[in-house]
CSV table of C-alpha atoms in Angstrom, one decimal:
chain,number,residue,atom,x,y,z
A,237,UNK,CA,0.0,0.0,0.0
A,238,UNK,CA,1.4,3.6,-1.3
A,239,UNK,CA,1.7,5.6,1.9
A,240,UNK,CA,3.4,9.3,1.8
A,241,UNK,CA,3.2,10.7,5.4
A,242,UNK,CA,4.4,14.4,5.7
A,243,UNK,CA,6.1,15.7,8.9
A,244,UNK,CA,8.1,19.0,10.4
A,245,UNK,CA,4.5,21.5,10.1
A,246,UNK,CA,4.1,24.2,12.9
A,247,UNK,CA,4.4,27.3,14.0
A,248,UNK,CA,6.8,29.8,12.8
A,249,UNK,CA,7.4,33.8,12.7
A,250,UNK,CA,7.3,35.6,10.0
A,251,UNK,CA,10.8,35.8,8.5
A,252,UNK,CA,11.7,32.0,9.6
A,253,UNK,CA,13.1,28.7,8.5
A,254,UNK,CA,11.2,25.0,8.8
A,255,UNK,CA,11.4,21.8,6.8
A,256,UNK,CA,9.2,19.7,5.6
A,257,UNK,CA,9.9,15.7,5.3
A,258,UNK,CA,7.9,13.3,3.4
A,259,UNK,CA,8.3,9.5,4.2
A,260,UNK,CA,7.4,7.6,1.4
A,261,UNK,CA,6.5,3.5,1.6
A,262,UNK,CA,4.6,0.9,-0.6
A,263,UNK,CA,6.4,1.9,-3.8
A,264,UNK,CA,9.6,2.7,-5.4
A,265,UNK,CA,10.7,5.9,-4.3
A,266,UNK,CA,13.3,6.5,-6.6
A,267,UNK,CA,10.9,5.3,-9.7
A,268,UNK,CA,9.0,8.2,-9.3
A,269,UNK,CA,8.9,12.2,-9.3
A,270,UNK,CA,7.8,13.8,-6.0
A,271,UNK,CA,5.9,17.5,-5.7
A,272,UNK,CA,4.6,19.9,-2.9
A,273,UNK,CA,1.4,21.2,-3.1
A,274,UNK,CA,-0.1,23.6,-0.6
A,275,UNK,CA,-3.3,24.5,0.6
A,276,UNK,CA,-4.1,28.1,2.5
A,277,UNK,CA,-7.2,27.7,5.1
A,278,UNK,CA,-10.7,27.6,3.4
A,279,UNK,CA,-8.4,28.3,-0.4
A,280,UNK,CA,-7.8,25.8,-3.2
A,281,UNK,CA,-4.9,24.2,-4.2
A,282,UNK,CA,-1.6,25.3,-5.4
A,283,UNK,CA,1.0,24.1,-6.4
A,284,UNK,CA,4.6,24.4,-4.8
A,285,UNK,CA,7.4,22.7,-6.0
A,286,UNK,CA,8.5,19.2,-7.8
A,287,UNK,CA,11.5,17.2,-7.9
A,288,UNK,CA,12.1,14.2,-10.1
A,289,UNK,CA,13.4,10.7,-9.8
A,290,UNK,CA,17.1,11.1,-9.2
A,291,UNK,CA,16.6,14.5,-7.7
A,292,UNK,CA,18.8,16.0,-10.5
A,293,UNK,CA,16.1,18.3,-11.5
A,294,UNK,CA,13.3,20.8,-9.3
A,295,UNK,CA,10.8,23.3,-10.1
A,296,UNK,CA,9.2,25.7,-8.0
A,297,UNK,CA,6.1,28.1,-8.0
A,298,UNK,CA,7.4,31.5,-8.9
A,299,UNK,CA,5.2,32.5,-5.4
A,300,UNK,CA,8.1,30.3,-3.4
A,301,UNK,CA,11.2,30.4,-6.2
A,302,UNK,CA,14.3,31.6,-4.4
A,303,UNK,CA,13.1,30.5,-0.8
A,304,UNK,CA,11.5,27.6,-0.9
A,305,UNK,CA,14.3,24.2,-1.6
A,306,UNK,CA,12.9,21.1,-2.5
A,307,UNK,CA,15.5,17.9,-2.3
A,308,UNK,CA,15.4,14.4,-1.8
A,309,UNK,CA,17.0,11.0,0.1
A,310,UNK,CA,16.8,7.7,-2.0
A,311,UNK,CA,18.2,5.8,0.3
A,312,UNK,CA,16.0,7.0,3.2
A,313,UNK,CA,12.9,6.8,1.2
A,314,UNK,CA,12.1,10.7,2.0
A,315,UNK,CA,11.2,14.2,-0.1
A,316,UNK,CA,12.0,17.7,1.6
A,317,UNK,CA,11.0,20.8,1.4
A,318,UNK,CA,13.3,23.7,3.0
A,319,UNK,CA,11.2,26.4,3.5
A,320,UNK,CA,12.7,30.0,4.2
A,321,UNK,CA,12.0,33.7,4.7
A,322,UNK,CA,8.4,32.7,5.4
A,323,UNK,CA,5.7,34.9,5.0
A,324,UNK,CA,1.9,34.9,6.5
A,325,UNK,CA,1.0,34.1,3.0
A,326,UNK,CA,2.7,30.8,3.1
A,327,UNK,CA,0.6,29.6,6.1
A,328,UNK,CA,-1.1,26.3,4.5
A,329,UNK,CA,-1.9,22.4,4.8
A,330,UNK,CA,1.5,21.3,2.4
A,331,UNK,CA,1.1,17.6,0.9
A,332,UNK,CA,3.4,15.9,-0.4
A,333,UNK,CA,1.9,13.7,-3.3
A,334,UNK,CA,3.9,11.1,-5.8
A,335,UNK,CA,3.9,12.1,-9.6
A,336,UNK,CA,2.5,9.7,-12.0
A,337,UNK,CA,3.0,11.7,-15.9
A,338,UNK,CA,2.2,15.3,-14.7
A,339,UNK,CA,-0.4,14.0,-12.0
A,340,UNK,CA,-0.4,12.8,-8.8
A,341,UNK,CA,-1.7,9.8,-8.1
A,342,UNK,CA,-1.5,9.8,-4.4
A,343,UNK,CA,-1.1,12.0,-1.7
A,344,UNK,CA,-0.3,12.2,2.1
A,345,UNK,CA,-2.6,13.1,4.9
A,346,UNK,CA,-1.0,16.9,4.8
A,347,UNK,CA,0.8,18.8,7.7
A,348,UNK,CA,0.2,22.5,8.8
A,349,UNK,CA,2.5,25.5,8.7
A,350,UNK,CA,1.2,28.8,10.2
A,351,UNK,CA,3.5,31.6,9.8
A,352,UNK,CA,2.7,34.3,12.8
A,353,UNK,CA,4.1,36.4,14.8
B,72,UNK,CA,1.7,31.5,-13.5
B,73,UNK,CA,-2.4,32.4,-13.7
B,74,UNK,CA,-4.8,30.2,-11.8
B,75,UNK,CA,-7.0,27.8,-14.3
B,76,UNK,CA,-10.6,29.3,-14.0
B,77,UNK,CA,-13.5,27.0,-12.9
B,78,UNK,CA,-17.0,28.0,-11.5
B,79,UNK,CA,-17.2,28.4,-8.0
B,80,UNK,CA,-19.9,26.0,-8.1
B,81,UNK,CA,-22.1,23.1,-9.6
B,82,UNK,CA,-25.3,20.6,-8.7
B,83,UNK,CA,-27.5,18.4,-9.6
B,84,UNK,CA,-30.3,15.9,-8.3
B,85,UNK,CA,-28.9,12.3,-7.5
B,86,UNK,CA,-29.0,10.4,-11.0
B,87,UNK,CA,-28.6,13.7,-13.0
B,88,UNK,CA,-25.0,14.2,-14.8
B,89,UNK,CA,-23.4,17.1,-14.1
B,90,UNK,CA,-20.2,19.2,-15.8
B,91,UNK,CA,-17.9,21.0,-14.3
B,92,UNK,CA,-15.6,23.8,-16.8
B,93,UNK,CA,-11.8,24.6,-16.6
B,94,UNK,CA,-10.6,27.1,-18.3
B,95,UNK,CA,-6.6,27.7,-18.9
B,96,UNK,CA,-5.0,29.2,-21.9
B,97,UNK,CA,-3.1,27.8,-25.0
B,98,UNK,CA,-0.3,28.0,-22.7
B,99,UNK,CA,-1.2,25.1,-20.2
B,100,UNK,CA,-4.9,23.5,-20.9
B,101,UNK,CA,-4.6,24.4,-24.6
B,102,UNK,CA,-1.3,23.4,-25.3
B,103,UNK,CA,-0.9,20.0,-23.3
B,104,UNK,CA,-2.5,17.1,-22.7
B,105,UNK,CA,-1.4,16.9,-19.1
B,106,UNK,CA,-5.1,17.9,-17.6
B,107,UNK,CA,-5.9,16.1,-14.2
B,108,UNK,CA,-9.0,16.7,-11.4
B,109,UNK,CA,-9.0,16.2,-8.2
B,110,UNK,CA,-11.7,15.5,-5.5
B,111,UNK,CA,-11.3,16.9,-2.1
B,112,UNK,CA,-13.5,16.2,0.5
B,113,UNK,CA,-13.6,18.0,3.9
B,114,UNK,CA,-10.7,17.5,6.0
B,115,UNK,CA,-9.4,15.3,3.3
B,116,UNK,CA,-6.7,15.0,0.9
B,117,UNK,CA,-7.3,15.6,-2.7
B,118,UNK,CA,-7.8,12.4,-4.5
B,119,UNK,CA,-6.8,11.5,-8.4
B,120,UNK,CA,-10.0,11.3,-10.9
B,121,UNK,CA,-8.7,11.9,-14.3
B,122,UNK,CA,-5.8,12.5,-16.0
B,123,UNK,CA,-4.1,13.1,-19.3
B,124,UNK,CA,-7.5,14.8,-19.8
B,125,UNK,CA,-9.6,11.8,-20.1
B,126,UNK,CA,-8.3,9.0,-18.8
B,127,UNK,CA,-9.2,7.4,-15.1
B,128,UNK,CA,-6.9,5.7,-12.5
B,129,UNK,CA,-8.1,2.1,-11.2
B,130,UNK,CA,-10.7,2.4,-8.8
B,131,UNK,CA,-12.5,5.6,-10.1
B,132,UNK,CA,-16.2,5.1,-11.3
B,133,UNK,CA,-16.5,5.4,-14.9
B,134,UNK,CA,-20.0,7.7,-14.2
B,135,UNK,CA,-16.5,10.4,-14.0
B,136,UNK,CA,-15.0,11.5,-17.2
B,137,UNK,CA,-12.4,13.8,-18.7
B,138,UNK,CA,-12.7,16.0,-22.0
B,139,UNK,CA,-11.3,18.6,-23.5
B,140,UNK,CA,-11.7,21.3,-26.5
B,141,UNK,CA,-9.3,23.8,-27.1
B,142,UNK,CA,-8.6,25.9,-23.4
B,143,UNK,CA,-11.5,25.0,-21.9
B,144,UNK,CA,-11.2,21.4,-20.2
B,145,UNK,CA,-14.2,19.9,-18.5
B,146,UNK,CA,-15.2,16.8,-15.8
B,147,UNK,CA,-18.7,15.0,-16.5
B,148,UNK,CA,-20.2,13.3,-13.4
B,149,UNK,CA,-22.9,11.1,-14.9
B,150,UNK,CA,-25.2,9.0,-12.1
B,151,UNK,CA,-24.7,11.7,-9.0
B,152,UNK,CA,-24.4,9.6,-5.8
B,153,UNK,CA,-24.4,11.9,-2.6
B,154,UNK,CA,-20.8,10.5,-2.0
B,155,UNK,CA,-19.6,12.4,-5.1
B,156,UNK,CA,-20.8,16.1,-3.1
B,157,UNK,CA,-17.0,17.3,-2.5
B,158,UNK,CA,-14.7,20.4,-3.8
B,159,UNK,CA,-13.2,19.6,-8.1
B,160,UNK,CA,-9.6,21.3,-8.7
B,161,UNK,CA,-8.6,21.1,-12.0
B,162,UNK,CA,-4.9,21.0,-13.2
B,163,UNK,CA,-2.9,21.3,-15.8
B,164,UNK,CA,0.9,21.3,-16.9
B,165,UNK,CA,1.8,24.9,-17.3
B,166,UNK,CA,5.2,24.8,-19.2
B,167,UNK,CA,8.7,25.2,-17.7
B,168,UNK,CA,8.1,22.2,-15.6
B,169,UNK,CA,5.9,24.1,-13.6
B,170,UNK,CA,1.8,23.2,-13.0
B,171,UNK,CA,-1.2,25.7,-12.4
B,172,UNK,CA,-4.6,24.3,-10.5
B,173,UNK,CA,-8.0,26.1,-10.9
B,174,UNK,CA,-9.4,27.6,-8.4
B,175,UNK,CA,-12.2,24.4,-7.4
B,176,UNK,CA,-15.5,24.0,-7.9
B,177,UNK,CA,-17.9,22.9,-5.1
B,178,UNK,CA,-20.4,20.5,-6.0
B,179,UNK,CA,-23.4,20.2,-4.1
B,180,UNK,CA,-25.5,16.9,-4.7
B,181,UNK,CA,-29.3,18.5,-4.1
């Protein structure tokens, strides 16, 4: 069974650092792509950042390019996502969700990042 | 990177088909074949329906479908069961190995 369980949410003042881990099980890891996609309380989705199978190449949301760092551990089975210079604006529920040809086909339960002072 | 458009919402009696819009440009709906949707329900995370514009992943209903016609992608719910009442995203590749969701559609089963 495909499980993807996110970790590392919380709360954090405006201006700060956290990361975001994604332990991935039931599958392949390194077979597939990885991406982040956020959701702000009572918004839709967006989407945040991808990565792909060897890591070698990321994207990001131009909203999050240039403080947001998305990497990832093979061997450990796990997807991050360094998050700095936070802003209230970046307060969401982040998923992680596994790629499956520009989808994704599952996701994890979600984990919550309020930026406040 | 421009949010897809859809309608804030839809609904329909139970049995009655229902269709939900998404509207991009010939820069991400238009111009690739990489269109998914998503149902969310409350509390929930989103779940896969459709994708490549019309096709479905094991396990979805085929009362859901997937089409598309030049920027405007759409999602038919054909049957309505009160299970299928949730939020719709849209999705679709955006270029530059980047992806832009619409803004959901709530869908009320009357």
């Amino acid at each position: 069974e495909v499980q993807l369980v996110e970790s590392g949410g919380g709360l954090v003042q405006p201006g700060g650092s956290l990361r975001l881990s994604c332990a991935a099980s039931g599958f392949t890891f390194s077979s597939h792509g990885m991406h982040w996609v956020r959701q702000a309380p009572g918004k839709g989705l967006e989407y945040v950042s991808g990565i792909n199978r060897d890591g070698v190449s990321t994207f990001y949301a131009s909203s999050v390019k240039g403080r947001f760092t998305i990497s990832r551990d093979n061997s450990k089975n796990t997807v991050y996502l360094q998050m700095g210079s936070l802003i209230p604006e970046d307060t969401a529920v982040y998923y992680c969700a596994r790629d499956a040809d520009w989808a994704c086909d599952y996701w994890g339960q979600g984990t919550l990042v309020t930026v406040s002072s | 990177q421009s949010a897809l458009t859809q309608p804030p919402s839809a609904s329909g009696s139970p049995g009655q088909s229902v269709t939900i819009s998404c509207t991009g440009t010939s820069s991400d709906v238009g111009g690739y074949n990489y269109v998914s949707w998503y149902q969310q329900h409350p509390g929930k995370a989103p779940k896969l329906m459709i994708y490549e514009v019309t096709k479905r992943p094991s396990g979805v209903p085929d009362r859901f479908s997937g089409s598309k016609s030049g920027n405007t992608a759409s999602l038919t719910v054909s049957g309505l069961q009160a299970e299928d009442e949730a939020d719709y995203y849209c999705s679709s590749y955006a270029g530059s190995k980047t992806w832009v969701f619409g803004g959901g559609t709530k869908l009320t089963v009357l």
